Amino acid sequence: MLGGIFEISFKTIMPEMSFTSKPEQWTCERFDISVFQTAQTMVFAIEEINKDLTLLPNITLGYSLYDNCMHLPVALRAAVALVSGLDEVISDVSCEGMPPVLAIVGDPASTNTIAISRITSLFHIPLVSYYATCPCLSNKKEYPSFFRTIPSDTFQVKAMVEIIKHYGWTWVGILVSNDDYGLYALKIFNEEVNKFGCISFAEIIPNASEEKKLLQVASIIKTSTAKVIVAFSGGTNLFPLAKEIVRQNITGRQWIASESWSFPVEIATKENFGSYGGTIGIAIRRGHIPGFQKFLLQAQPEPGLSNNLINLFWEKMFTCKFPTNTKKQNSSNAFRLCTGEEDLKNTTSAYSDVSEIRASYNVYKSVYVLAHALHDLMSCENGKGPFRDNSCADIHRVQPWQVMRHLKVNFTNHLRDRVAFDENGDAVGIYDIVNWQLTADGNVEIKTVGVFDESAPSGKELFLEEDQIFWNFNSHKAPESVCSQSCQPGTRKASRKGEPICCFDCVQCAEGEITNEIDSIECIKCPADFWSNKERNQCVLKEIDFLSYEDTMGIVLTSTTSLGVCLSVGVLLVFIRYRNTPVVKANNSELSFLLLVSLTLCFLCALCFIGPPSHFTCALRHVAFGISFVLCISCILVKTIVVIMAFKATLPGNNMMKWFGAAQQRGSVLFFTFIQSLICIVWLSTSPPIPSKNTKYQNAKIIFECDVGSVTGFSCLLGYIGFLACFCFALAFLARNLPDTFNEAKFITFSMLIFCAVWVSFIPAYISSPGKYTVAVEVFAILASSFGLLFAIFAPKCYIILLKPEKNTKRALMGRQA
């Protein structure tokens, strides 16, 4: 004998407790003919096995079925009745032989199963459930006799999570029933989702009587920004909330249905489609049982029994009553008597619909599991058995605990489906993925659109026919359900205070940092020679900044330098051409020639500052600058000294010019220049200027410049030029009013004033100028001071030589003196 417990009725009537008489039986109402199909599946499977000549030959299986009325006390009463038998008086004889049942198929509800399993475990009676999915039942220490042909909710949660991850939904809400099924599912779902996303809200589904709570939960759903809502509940528990959601016209939500309500008739209707259309459900694997529909239509009532399930079904199907049940009806209520001759073949109902056999198929497999266990027990050979001394059980006196030892079955049924249990007594985790769609005639069709198979290779567990999925949104595409949009490359996530980690702001990476991934938590700093691009998603080589000939500024400075060189050479040629004229002779032609050559060198040294620095150009630019300017200032200084001595020589008795003739003048210029050369030699030999990459002032650019090396050497070079310039300016200033034949002291004073002004203003400009502009300022100072000297000293002379030749005579010069 096998026992079975099914959910067939949906309302329980409790008897009155008077304490003066024996309480009556609990009664059940609201018989569901669609669920009765599952009970009939057990009958069909047992009859099919009894007719099979290869499975359990010469053994006949019997059955005893109970309705739990969706109420725990009734389910417990049914379990106790199956375990202990129907006899009210237990005798010693009752304890001998085989027990009332060897195993029980059921209960479908997780909460009921937990309670029943504690009873069956005491007697080691196998309990094989076809619908209880609570993960807690996988604990073999607490529920050693429990097995199931439906996967645990652990696998169902994995299937849901894989769908959610597939579409990138990181912000979801969850509703659960207030029972073990819902609460355990919530715990596992929360753990899984927190690995990649967040729970927007988690609410327990209220009962129909909790109107205030219903409104509160509906309001939470309506105001939440989560577009995806997962519901772990039976259809009956969810129905009151579903009605409220439809009443408030809450749409634009993608529902993910657990297997308990993937196929409820109450919710999957045309009226509810606006809110629940496109629901994606996890469904028990669909099966096909040949000959099952024919069996269902051959059912016949037994009018003599009042509580027989087939009789209750018959009354519900044909809206009549058998005479044995008329006593329960109020005399005022009219009813039609059942004859038992009504024809099921002329009816169309959920009872006879075998197009979506899911729960019934699990019942079918549960019976075959027990049959195979009994067959293995019967086929056992002594010496190879699972019991003490490798003995076998006697099929004629078999006990439930012996059947349980043989329940480690692994077979492929005649429908080519693998049936097996893992170490926890759980079935293989495989589900159909279904989608609620509206057909052309206005009915809701629940269409299979994919499969989740836990045993598939990693990464291929989920298969979806995405072109077959209906999305109940204006875009007809999968919705987005995120608290915050993904942060694109170049930005990082910044958490919002007091909000889940899925709610964040996207902050652009700082300069010099990048991210090239979506939803990066932190930015990566670029290597030393690299910098972030504008989008902050890639490190690029830093721009090398130096004053080049291709820059506009470089072109202008080069052109200006060329002009200065041309003017200097031009003036030199004029002086050479007119070297015998009084103006040239009166201004010390040899020093003037040397000064023009040094000015040409000053202009040319500016070109050393333009272009990429190298070891050679770094040394050359500073040495050329230092020596050419000292040579220039030395010539001017000697010319100034000559002017002063020439004035002194006009005084009676003064013969100073013989001590400072041409040789002494050349020697003085060479001496002053030699000192600068010595400074340069010491500087270059100890710590010369070298090219360097400077990133201290501009992070985005590498300033390619010449590092001066020894600051002391560079300071000595500039200081020496400054000393000569100041000394020259002082002498020229003192001699500016001397009555010379052509008073050059005034022009020297003016030229040195320009020179000193340029280089004094150069210092702050040089320090504050960034990058290549530092070099540009230095070149500008060189050119400005060179042009100042050239124009201040030679412009008046060229004016007379070229434009006023009549004044370029000794008489004219003497006249000026007069």
Coordinates of N, CA and C in Angstrom, one line a residue, residues 279-389:
T279 N 4.5 38.1 -17.8 CA 5.2 37.5 -16.6 C 6.1 36.4 -17.1
I280 N 7.3 36.3 -16.5 CA 8.2 35.2 -16.7 C 8.1 34.3 -15.5
G281 N 7.8 33.0 -15.8 CA 7.6 32.1 -14.7 C 8.6 31.0 -14.7
I282 N 8.9 30.4 -13.5 CA 9.7 29.2 -13.4 C 8.6 28.1 -13.2
A283 N 8.7 27.2 -14.1 CA 7.7 26.1 -14.1 C 8.3 24.7 -14.0
I284 N 7.6 23.8 -13.3 CA 8.0 22.5 -13.3 C 8.1 21.9 -14.7
R285 N 9.1 21.1 -14.9 CA 9.3 20.5 -16.2 C 8.1 19.8 -16.7
R286 N 7.7 20.1 -17.9 CA 6.4 19.5 -18.4 C 6.7 18.1 -18.9
G287 N 5.7 17.2 -18.8 CA 5.9 15.9 -19.2 C 4.7 15.4 -20.1
H288 N 4.8 14.3 -20.7 CA 3.8 13.7 -21.5 C 3.6 12.3 -21.1
I289 N 2.3 12.0 -20.6 CA 2.0 10.6 -20.1 C 1.1 10.0 -21.1
P290 N 1.5 9.1 -21.9 CA 0.6 8.4 -22.9 C -0.5 7.7 -22.2
G291 N -1.7 7.9 -22.7 CA -2.9 7.2 -22.2 C -3.5 7.8 -21.0
F292 N -2.9 8.9 -20.5 CA -3.4 9.5 -19.3 C -4.8 10.2 -19.4
Q293 N -5.0 10.9 -20.5 CA -6.3 11.6 -20.8 C -7.4 10.5 -20.9
K294 N -7.1 9.5 -21.6 CA -8.1 8.4 -21.7 C -8.5 7.9 -20.3
F295 N -7.5 7.7 -19.5 CA -7.8 7.2 -18.1 C -8.7 8.2 -17.3
L296 N -8.3 9.4 -17.5 CA -9.1 10.4 -16.7 C -10.6 10.4 -17.1
L297 N -10.8 10.2 -18.4 CA -12.2 10.3 -18.9 C -13.0 9.0 -18.6
Q298 N -12.2 8.0 -18.0 CA -12.9 6.7 -17.7 C -13.2 6.6 -16.2
A299 N -13.0 7.7 -15.5 CA -13.3 7.7 -14.1 C -14.8 7.4 -13.8
Q300 N -15.1 6.6 -12.8 CA -16.4 6.3 -12.4 C -16.6 6.4 -10.9
P301 N -17.8 7.0 -10.5 CA -18.0 7.2 -9.1 C -18.5 5.9 -8.4
E302 N -18.4 5.9 -7.1 CA -18.9 4.8 -6.2 C -20.0 5.4 -5.3
P303 N -21.2 5.4 -5.8 CA -22.3 6.1 -5.0 C -22.4 5.7 -3.6
G304 N -22.0 4.6 -3.2 CA -22.2 4.1 -1.8 C -21.3 4.8 -0.8
L305 N -20.3 5.5 -1.2 CA -19.3 6.1 -0.3 C -19.5 7.6 -0.2
S306 N -19.6 8.2 1.0 CA -19.9 9.6 1.1 C -18.7 10.5 0.9
N307 N -17.5 10.1 1.4 CA -16.3 11.0 1.3 C -15.3 10.6 0.3
N308 N -15.7 9.7 -0.6 CA -14.8 9.3 -1.6 C -14.5 10.5 -2.6
L309 N -13.2 10.6 -2.9 CA -12.7 11.8 -3.6 C -13.3 11.8 -5.0
I310 N -13.5 10.7 -5.7 CA -14.1 10.6 -7.0 C -15.5 11.0 -7.0
N311 N -16.2 10.7 -5.9 CA -17.6 11.2 -5.8 C -17.7 12.7 -5.6
L312 N -16.8 13.2 -4.8 CA -16.8 14.7 -4.6 C -16.5 15.4 -5.9
F313 N -15.5 14.8 -6.7 CA -15.2 15.3 -8.0 C -16.4 15.3 -8.9
W314 N -17.1 14.2 -8.9 CA -18.3 14.0 -9.8 C -19.4 15.0 -9.5
E315 N -19.6 15.3 -8.2 CA -20.6 16.3 -7.8 C -20.2 17.7 -8.2
K316 N -18.9 18.0 -8.1 CA -18.4 19.3 -8.6 C -18.5 19.4 -10.1
M317 N -18.1 18.4 -10.8 CA -18.1 18.4 -12.2 C -19.5 18.6 -12.8
F318 N -20.5 17.8 -12.3 CA -21.8 17.8 -12.9 C -22.9 18.6 -12.0
T319 N -22.4 19.3 -11.0 CA -23.3 20.2 -10.2 C -24.5 19.4 -9.7
C320 N -24.2 18.3 -9.0 CA -25.2 17.4 -8.4 C -24.8 16.8 -7.1
K321 N -25.6 16.0 -6.5 CA -25.3 15.4 -5.2 C -25.7 14.0 -5.2
F322 N -24.8 13.1 -4.6 CA -25.2 11.7 -4.4 C -26.1 11.6 -3.2
P323 N -26.9 10.7 -3.1 CA -27.9 10.6 -2.0 C -27.2 10.5 -0.6
T324 N -26.0 9.9 -0.6 CA -25.3 9.8 0.7 C -24.8 11.1 1.2
N325 N -24.7 12.1 0.3 CA -24.3 13.5 0.7 C -25.4 14.5 0.9
T326 N -26.6 14.1 0.7 CA -27.7 15.0 0.7 C -28.1 15.4 2.1
K327 N -27.7 14.6 3.1 CA -28.0 14.9 4.5 C -27.2 16.2 4.9
K328 N -26.1 16.5 4.3 CA -25.3 17.6 4.7 C -25.9 18.9 4.1
Q329 N -26.8 18.8 3.2 CA -27.4 20.0 2.6 C -28.6 20.5 3.3
N330 N -28.7 21.8 3.3 CA -29.9 22.4 3.9 C -31.1 22.1 3.1
S331 N -32.2 21.8 3.7 CA -33.4 21.4 3.0 C -33.9 22.5 2.1
S332 N -33.6 23.7 2.4 CA -34.1 24.8 1.6 C -33.3 25.0 0.3
N333 N -32.1 24.3 0.2 CA -31.3 24.4 -1.0 C -31.7 23.4 -2.0
A334 N -31.9 23.8 -3.2 CA -32.3 22.8 -4.2 C -31.0 22.2 -4.8
F335 N -31.1 20.9 -5.2 CA -29.9 20.3 -5.8 C -30.4 19.2 -6.7
R336 N -29.6 18.8 -7.6 CA -29.9 17.7 -8.5 C -29.2 16.4 -8.1
L337 N -29.8 15.3 -8.1 CA -29.2 14.0 -7.7 C -28.3 13.5 -8.8
C338 N -27.1 13.0 -8.4 CA -26.2 12.4 -9.4 C -26.6 11.0 -9.6
T339 N -26.5 10.6 -10.8 CA -26.9 9.2 -11.2 C -25.7 8.3 -11.3
G340 N -24.5 8.9 -11.6 CA -23.3 8.1 -11.8 C -23.2 7.7 -13.2
E341 N -24.1 8.0 -14.0 CA -24.1 7.7 -15.4 C -23.7 8.9 -16.3
E342 N -23.4 10.0 -15.7 CA -23.0 11.2 -16.5 C -21.7 10.8 -17.3
D343 N -21.6 11.4 -18.5 CA -20.5 11.1 -19.4 C -19.4 12.1 -19.3
L344 N -18.2 11.8 -18.8 CA -17.1 12.7 -18.7 C -16.6 13.1 -20.1
K345 N -16.8 12.2 -21.1 CA -16.2 12.4 -22.4 C -16.9 13.6 -23.1
N346 N -18.0 14.0 -22.6 CA -18.7 15.2 -23.2 C -18.3 16.5 -22.5
T347 N -17.4 16.4 -21.6 CA -17.0 17.6 -20.8 C -15.6 18.1 -21.3
T348 N -15.4 19.4 -21.1 CA -14.1 20.0 -21.3 C -13.8 20.8 -20.1
S349 N -12.7 20.4 -19.4 CA -12.3 21.1 -18.2 C -10.8 21.0 -18.0
A350 N -10.4 21.7 -16.9 CA -9.0 21.6 -16.5 C -8.6 20.2 -16.1
Y351 N -9.6 19.4 -15.6 CA -9.3 18.1 -15.2 C -8.8 17.2 -16.3
S352 N -9.4 17.3 -17.5 CA -9.0 16.4 -18.6 C -8.0 17.1 -19.5
D353 N -7.5 18.3 -19.2 CA -6.5 19.0 -20.0 C -5.1 18.4 -19.7
V354 N -4.5 17.7 -20.6 CA -3.2 17.2 -20.3 C -2.1 17.8 -21.1
S355 N -2.4 19.0 -21.7 CA -1.4 19.8 -22.5 C -0.3 20.3 -21.6
E356 N -0.6 20.6 -20.4 CA 0.5 21.2 -19.5 C 0.6 20.4 -18.2
I357 N 1.0 19.1 -18.4 CA 1.2 18.2 -17.2 C 2.5 18.5 -16.6
R358 N 2.5 19.1 -15.4 CA 3.7 19.5 -14.7 C 3.7 18.8 -13.3
A359 N 2.8 19.3 -12.4 CA 2.7 18.7 -11.0 C 2.3 17.3 -11.2
S360 N 1.4 17.0 -12.1 CA 0.9 15.6 -12.2 C 2.1 14.7 -12.7
Y361 N 2.9 15.3 -13.5 CA 4.1 14.5 -14.0 C 5.0 14.1 -12.8
N362 N 5.2 15.1 -11.9 CA 6.0 14.8 -10.7 C 5.4 13.7 -9.8
V363 N 4.1 13.7 -9.7 CA 3.4 12.6 -9.0 C 3.7 11.3 -9.7
Y364 N 3.6 11.3 -11.0 CA 3.8 10.1 -11.8 C 5.2 9.6 -11.5
K365 N 6.2 10.5 -11.5 CA 7.6 10.1 -11.2 C 7.7 9.6 -9.8
S366 N 7.0 10.2 -8.9 CA 7.1 9.8 -7.5 C 6.7 8.4 -7.3
V367 N 5.6 8.0 -7.9 CA 5.1 6.6 -7.8 C 6.1 5.6 -8.4
Y368 N 6.7 6.0 -9.5 CA 7.6 5.1 -10.2 C 8.9 5.0 -9.4
V369 N 9.3 6.1 -8.7 CA 10.5 6.0 -7.8 C 10.3 4.9 -6.7
L370 N 9.1 4.9 -6.1 CA 8.8 4.0 -5.1 C 8.7 2.6 -5.7
A371 N 8.2 2.5 -6.9 CA 8.1 1.2 -7.5 C 9.4 0.6 -7.8
H372 N 10.4 1.4 -8.3 CA 11.7 1.0 -8.6 C 12.5 0.6 -7.4
A373 N 12.2 1.4 -6.3 CA 12.8 1.0 -5.0 C 12.4 -0.4 -4.5
L374 N 11.1 -0.6 -4.6 CA 10.5 -1.9 -4.3 C 11.1 -3.0 -5.2
H375 N 11.2 -2.7 -6.5 CA 11.7 -3.7 -7.4 C 13.2 -4.0 -7.1
D376 N 14.0 -3.0 -6.8 CA 15.4 -3.3 -6.4 C 15.4 -4.1 -5.1
L377 N 14.5 -3.8 -4.2 CA 14.5 -4.6 -2.9 C 14.1 -6.0 -3.2
M378 N 13.1 -6.2 -4.1 CA 12.7 -7.6 -4.5 C 13.8 -8.3 -5.2
S379 N 14.5 -7.6 -6.0 CA 15.6 -8.2 -6.9 C 16.9 -8.5 -6.1
C380 N 16.9 -8.1 -4.9 CA 18.2 -8.2 -4.1 C 18.6 -9.6 -4.0
E381 N 19.9 -9.9 -4.1 CA 20.5 -11.2 -3.9 C 21.2 -11.2 -2.6
N382 N 20.9 -12.3 -1.8 CA 21.5 -12.5 -0.5 C 23.1 -12.5 -0.6
G383 N 23.7 -11.8 0.3 CA 25.1 -11.6 0.2 C 25.5 -10.3 -0.5
K384 N 24.6 -9.7 -1.2 CA 24.8 -8.4 -1.9 C 23.9 -7.3 -1.4
G385 N 23.2 -7.6 -0.4 CA 22.2 -6.6 0.1 C 22.7 -5.5 0.9
P386 N 21.9 -4.5 1.2 CA 22.4 -3.3 1.9 C 22.3 -3.4 3.4
F387 N 21.8 -4.5 3.9 CA 21.6 -4.6 5.3 C 22.7 -5.4 6.0
R388 N 22.5 -5.7 7.3 CA 23.5 -6.4 8.1 C 23.9 -7.7 7.4
D389 N 25.2 -7.9 7.4 CA 25.8 -9.2 6.8 C 25.4 -9.2 5.3

